[in-house]
CSV table of C-alpha atoms and ligand atoms in Angstrom, one decimal:
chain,number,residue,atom,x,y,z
A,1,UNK,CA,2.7,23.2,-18.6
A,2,UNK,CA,0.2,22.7,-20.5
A,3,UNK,CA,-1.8,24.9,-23.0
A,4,UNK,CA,-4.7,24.9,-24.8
A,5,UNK,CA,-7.5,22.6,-25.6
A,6,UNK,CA,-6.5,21.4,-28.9
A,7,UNK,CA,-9.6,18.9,-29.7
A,8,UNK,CA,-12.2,16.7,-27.8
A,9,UNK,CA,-12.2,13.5,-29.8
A,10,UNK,CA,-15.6,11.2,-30.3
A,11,UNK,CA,-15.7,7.4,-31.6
A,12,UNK,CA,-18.7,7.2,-33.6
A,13,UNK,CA,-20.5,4.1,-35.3
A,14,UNK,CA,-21.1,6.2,-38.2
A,15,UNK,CA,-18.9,8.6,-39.6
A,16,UNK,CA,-21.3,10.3,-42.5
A,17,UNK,CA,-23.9,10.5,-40.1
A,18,UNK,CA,-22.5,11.9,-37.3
A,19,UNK,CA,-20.7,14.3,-39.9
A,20,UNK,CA,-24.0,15.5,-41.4
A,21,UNK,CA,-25.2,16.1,-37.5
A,22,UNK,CA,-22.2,18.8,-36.8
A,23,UNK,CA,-22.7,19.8,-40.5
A,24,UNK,CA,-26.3,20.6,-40.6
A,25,UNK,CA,-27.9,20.1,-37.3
A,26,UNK,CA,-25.2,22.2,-35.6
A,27,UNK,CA,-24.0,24.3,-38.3
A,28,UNK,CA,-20.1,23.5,-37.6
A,29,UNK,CA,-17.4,23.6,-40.5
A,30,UNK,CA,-16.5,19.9,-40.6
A,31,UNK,CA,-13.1,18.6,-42.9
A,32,UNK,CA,-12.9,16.1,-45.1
A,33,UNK,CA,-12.3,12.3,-43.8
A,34,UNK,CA,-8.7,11.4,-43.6
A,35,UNK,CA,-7.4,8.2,-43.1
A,36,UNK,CA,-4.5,7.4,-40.1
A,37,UNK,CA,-3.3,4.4,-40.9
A,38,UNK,CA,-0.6,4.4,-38.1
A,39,UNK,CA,-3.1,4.8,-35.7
A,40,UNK,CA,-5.9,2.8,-37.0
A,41,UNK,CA,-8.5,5.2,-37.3
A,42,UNK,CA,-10.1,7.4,-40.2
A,43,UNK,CA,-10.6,11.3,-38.9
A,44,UNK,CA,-13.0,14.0,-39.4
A,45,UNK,CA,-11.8,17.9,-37.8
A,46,UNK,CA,-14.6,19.9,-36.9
A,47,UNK,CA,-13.8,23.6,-36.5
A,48,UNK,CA,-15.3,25.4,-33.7
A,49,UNK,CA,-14.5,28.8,-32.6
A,50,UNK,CA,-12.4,27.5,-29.7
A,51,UNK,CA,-11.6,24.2,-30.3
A,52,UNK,CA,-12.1,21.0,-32.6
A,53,UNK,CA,-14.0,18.2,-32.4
A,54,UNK,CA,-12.7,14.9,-33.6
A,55,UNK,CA,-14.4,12.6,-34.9
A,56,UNK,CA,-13.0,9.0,-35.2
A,57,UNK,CA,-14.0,6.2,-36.7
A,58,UNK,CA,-12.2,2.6,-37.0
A,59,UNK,CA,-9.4,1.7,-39.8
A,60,UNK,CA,-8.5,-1.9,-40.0
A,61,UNK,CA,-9.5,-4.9,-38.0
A,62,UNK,CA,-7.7,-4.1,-35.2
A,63,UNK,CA,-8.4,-0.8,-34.4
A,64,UNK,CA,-7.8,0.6,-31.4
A,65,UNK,CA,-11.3,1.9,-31.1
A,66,UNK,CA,-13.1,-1.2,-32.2
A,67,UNK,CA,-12.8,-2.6,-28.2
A,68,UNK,CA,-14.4,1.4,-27.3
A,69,UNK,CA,-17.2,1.3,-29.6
A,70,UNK,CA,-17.9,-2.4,-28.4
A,71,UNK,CA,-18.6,-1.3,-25.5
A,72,UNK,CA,-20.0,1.8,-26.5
A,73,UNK,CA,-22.2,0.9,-29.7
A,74,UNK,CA,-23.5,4.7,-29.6
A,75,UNK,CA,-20.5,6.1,-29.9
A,76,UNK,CA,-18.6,8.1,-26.9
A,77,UNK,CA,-15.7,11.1,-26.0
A,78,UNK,CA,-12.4,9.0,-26.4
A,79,UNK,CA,-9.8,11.5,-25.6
A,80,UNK,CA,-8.8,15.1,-25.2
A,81,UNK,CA,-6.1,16.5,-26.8
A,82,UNK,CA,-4.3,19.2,-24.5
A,83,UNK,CA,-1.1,21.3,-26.8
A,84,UNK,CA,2.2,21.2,-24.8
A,85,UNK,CA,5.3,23.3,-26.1
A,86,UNK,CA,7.8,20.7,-25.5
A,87,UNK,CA,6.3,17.0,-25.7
A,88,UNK,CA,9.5,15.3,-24.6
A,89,UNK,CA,9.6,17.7,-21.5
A,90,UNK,CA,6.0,17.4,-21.3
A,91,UNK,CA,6.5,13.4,-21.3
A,92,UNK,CA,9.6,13.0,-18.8
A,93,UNK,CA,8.0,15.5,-16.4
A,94,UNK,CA,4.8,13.0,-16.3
A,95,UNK,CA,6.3,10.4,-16.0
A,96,UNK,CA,8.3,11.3,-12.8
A,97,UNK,CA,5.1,12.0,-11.5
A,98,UNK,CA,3.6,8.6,-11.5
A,99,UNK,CA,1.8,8.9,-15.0
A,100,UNK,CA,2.3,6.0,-17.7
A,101,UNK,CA,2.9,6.9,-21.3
A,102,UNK,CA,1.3,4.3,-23.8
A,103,UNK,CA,2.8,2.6,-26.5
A,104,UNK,CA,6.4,2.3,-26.5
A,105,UNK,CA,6.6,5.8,-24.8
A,106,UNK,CA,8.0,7.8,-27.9
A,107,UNK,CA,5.8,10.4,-30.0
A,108,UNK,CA,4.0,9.6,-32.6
A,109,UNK,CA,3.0,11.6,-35.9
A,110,UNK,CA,-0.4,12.7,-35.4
A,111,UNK,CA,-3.6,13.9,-37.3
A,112,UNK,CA,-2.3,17.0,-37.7
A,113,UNK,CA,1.2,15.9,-39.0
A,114,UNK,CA,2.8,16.9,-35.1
A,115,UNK,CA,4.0,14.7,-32.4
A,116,UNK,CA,1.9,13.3,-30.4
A,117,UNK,CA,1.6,11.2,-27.1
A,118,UNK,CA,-1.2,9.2,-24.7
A,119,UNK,CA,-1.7,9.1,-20.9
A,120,UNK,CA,-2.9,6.4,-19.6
A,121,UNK,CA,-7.0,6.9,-18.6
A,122,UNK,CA,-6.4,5.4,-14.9
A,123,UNK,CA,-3.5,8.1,-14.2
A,124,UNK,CA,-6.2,11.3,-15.1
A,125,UNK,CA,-9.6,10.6,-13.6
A,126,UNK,CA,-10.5,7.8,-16.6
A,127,UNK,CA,-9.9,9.9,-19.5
A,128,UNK,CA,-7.5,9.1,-22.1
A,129,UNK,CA,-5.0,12.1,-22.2
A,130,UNK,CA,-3.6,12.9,-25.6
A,131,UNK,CA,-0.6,15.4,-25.7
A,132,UNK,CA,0.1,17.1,-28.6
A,133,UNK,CA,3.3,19.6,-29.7
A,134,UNK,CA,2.4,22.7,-31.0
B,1,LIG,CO1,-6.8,13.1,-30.9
């Protein structure tokens, strides 16, 4: 069910810095910051050959990543992103299986302007699952 490896998302503590590290240090072709209101976080896509990186930084005072980046003042992976072709089939088959959907259980608009949903961490090994349609 499901496809590729869309992204690998990391909460940083510093969003220009940690751009300028993929930027320079690594040599990656990083975006421009966008800002996510709905979901309380401000974005940077790197490109690599395979993948993206995300980088997320908090939006707002209650960001869902401010609790995260408490505990982890360095910064830390957050969540992968894995593509599904069908998110509502995607979501209905998970959830006969045990797994919980966050939120009110219905896709959000994400990043990249397509539907996207989260799994809870303690169903998948204590990583945050997102899913998104491609
Ligand atoms: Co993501």
């Amino acid at each position: 069910m499901i496809g590729r490896l869309n992204h690998v998302a990391i909460a940083v503590p510093d969003l220009d810095a940690a751009a300028d590290l993929y930027r320079n240090a690594l040599g990656a072709k990083v975006g421009d910051p966008q800002d996510e209101p709905d979901h309380g976080v401000t974005v940077i896509f790197i490109e690599l050959p395979n993948t993206k990186i995300e980088l997320l930084y908090p939006l707002g005072d209650d960001s869902p990543i401010n609790g995260f980046l408490e505990k982890n003042p360095s910064g830390g992976i957050h969540h992968v992103c894995y593509e599904v072709e069908d998110i509502i089939a995607a979501r209905d088959k998970l959830k006969a299986s045990g797994a919980r959907v966050l939120g009110n259980g219905e896709p959000k608009i994400g990043a990249h302007g397509k539907p996207v949903l989260f799994l809870h961490p303690k169903d998948f090994q204590g990583t945050l699952v997102e899913l998104e349609q491609v």
